Short mmCIF file of C-alpha atoms in Angstrom, two decimals:
data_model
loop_
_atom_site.label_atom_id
_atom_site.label_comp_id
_atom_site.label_asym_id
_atom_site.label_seq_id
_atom_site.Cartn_x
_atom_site.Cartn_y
_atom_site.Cartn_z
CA UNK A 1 -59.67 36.01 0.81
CA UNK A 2 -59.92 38.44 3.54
CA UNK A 3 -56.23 39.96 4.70
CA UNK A 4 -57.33 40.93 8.45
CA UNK A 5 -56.87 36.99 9.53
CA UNK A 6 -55.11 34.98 6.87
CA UNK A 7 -54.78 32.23 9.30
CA UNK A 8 -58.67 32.05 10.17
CA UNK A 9 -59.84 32.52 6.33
CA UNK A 10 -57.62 29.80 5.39
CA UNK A 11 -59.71 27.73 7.78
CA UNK A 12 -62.71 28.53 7.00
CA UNK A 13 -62.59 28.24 3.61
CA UNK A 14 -61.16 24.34 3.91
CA UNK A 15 -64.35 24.14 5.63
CA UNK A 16 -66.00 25.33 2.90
CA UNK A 17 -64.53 22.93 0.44
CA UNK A 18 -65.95 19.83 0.72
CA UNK A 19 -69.30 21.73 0.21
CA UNK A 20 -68.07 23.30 -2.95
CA UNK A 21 -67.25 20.08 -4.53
CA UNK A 22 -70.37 18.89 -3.94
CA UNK A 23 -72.39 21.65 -4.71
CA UNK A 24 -70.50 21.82 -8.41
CA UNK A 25 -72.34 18.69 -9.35
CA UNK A 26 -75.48 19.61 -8.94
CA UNK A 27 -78.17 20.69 -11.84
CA UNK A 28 -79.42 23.45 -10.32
CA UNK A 29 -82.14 23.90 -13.04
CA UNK A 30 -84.16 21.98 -10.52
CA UNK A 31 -83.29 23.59 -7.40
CA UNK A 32 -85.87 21.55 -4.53
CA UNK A 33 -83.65 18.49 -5.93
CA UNK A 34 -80.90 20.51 -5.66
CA UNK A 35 -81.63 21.70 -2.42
CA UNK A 36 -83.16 18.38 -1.02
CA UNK A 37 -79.59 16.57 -2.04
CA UNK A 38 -77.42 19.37 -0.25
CA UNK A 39 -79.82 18.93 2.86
CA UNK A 40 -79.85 15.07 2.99
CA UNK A 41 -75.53 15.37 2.44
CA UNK A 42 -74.86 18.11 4.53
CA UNK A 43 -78.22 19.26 6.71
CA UNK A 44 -77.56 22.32 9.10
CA UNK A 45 -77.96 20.53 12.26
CA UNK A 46 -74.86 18.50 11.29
CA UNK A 47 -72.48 22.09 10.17
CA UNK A 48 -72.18 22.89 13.56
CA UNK A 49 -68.21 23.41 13.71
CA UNK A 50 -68.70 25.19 10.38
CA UNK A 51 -71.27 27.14 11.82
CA UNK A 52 -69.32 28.27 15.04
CA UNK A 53 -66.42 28.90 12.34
CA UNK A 54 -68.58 31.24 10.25
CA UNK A 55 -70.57 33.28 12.93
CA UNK A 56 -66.67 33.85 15.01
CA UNK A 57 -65.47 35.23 11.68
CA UNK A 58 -68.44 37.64 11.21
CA UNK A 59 -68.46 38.39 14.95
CA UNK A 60 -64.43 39.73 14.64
CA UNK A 61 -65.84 41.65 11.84
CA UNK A 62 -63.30 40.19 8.61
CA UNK A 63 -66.00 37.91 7.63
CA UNK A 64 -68.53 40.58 6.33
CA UNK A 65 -66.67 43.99 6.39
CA UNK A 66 -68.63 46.13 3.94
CA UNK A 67 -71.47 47.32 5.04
CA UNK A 68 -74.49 48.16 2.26
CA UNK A 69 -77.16 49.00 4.84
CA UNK A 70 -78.16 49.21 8.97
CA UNK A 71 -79.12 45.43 8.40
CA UNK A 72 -76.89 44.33 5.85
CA UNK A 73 -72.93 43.65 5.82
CA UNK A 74 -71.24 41.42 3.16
CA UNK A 75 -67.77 40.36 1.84
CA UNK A 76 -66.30 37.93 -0.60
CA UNK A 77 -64.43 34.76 1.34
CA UNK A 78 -62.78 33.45 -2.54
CA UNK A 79 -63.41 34.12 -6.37
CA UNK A 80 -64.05 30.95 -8.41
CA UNK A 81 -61.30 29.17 -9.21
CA UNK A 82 -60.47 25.44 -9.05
CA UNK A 83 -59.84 24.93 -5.73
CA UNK A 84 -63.28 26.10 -5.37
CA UNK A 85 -65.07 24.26 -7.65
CA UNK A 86 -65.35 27.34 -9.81
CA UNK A 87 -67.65 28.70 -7.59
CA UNK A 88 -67.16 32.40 -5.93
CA UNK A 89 -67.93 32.09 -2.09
CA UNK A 90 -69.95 35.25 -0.65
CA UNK A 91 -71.25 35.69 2.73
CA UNK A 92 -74.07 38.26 3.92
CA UNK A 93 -75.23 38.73 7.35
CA UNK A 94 -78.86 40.22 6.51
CA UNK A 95 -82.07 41.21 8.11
CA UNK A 96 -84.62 42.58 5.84
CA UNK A 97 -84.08 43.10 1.55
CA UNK A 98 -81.05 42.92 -0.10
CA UNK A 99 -80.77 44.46 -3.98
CA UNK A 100 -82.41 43.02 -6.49
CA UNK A 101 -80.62 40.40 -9.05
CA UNK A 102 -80.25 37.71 -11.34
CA UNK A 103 -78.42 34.65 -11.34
CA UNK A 104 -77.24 33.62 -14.68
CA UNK A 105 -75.74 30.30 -13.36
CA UNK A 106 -78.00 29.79 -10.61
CA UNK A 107 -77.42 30.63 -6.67
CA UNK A 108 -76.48 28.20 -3.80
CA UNK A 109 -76.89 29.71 -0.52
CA UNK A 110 -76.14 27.46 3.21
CA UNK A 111 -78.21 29.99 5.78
CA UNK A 112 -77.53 30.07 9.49
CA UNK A 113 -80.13 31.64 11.83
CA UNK A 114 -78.43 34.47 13.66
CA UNK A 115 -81.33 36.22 15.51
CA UNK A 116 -85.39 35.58 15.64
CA UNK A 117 -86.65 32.90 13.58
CA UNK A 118 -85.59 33.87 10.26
CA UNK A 119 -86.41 33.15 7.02
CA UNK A 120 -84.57 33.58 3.79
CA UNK A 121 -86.74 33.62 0.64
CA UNK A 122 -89.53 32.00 2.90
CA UNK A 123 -87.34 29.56 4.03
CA UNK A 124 -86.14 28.53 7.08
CA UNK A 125 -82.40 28.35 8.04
CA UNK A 126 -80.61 25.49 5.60
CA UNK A 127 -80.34 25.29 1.89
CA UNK A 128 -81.38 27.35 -0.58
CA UNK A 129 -81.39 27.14 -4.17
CA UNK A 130 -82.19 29.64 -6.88
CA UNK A 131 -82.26 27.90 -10.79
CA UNK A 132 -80.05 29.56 -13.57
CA UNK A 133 -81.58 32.75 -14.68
CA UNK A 134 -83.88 33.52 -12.24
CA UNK A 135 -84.18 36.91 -10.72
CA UNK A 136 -84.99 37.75 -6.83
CA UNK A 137 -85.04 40.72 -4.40
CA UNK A 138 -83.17 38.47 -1.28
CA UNK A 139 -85.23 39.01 1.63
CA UNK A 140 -84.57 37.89 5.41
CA UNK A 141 -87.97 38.11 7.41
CA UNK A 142 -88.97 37.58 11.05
CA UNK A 143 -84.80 37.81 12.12
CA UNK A 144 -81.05 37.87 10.89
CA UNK A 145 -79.44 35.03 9.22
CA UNK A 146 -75.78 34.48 7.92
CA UNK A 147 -76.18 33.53 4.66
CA UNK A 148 -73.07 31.63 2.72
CA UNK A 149 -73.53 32.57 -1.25
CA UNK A 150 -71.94 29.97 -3.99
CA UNK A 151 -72.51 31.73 -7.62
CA UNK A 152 -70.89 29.12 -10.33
CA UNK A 153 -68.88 31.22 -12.22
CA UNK A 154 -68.97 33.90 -9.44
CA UNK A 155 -71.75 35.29 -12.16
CA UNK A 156 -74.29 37.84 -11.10
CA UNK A 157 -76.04 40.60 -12.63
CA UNK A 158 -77.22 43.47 -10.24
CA UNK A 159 -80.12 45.61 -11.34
#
């Protein structure tokens, strides 16, 4: 967890919780079912406190301290571990490509339009899900989203 605000990481990841849970039971070898159940249960327009939560954090900079390029700052908000499902929680705020990867165990990722009309992997802010072994280049076109990353397992494999 971040140390610059304890108090506010705390909170925002109790936010996050609920969503961890449920994203742990989903097979995301099928990820529009996976996504489609994650928007149904949990659909942007209804994330608004965790939304306001998320985009105050990044604004006081703790949220996503390390920055990899002009258009793209990350950090890690908790490693896997029960209380999370066993899911690491990652957050990027991102305009343009990110480095290439694979996901072993498969990629959750909750996006919030920041700037333009974004979209992440072609789609538009919400859900996205990326199936167990599959490889991308993460791309944000046409704006800037803050994107929430759950890896089961925390498991990723830069190339």
């Amino acid at each position: 967890m971040p140390s610059h605000d304890e108090p506010r990481a705390a909170q925002l990841l109790e936010a996050l919780l609920p969503l961890t849970r449920r994203i742990a039971q989903l097979d995301l070898s099928d990820p529009a079912a996976a996504a489609g159940a994650l928007s149904a249960a949990a659909p942007p327009s209804e994330l608004s406190e965790l939304r306001a939560l998320m985009c105050a954090a990044n604004a006081e900079g703790w949220l996503t301290p390390r920055r990899a390029t002009e258009t793209l700052s990350f950090g890690r908000l908790a490693r896997p571990d029960e209380a999370t499902s066993g899911l690491s929680i990652d957050v990027v705020d991102m305009a343009g490509a990110g480095a290439g990867h694979t996901h072993p165990n498969g990629e959750v990722s909750l996006c919030f339009a920041l700037q333009g009309e974004p979209r992440f992997m072609g789609e538009p802010e919400g859900w996205v899900v990326v199936a167990p072994g599959s490889h991308h280049v993460p791309t944000v076109s046409g704006g800037r989203m803050l994107i929430t990353y759950f890896l089961p397992g925390g498991a990723m494999e830069w190339d």
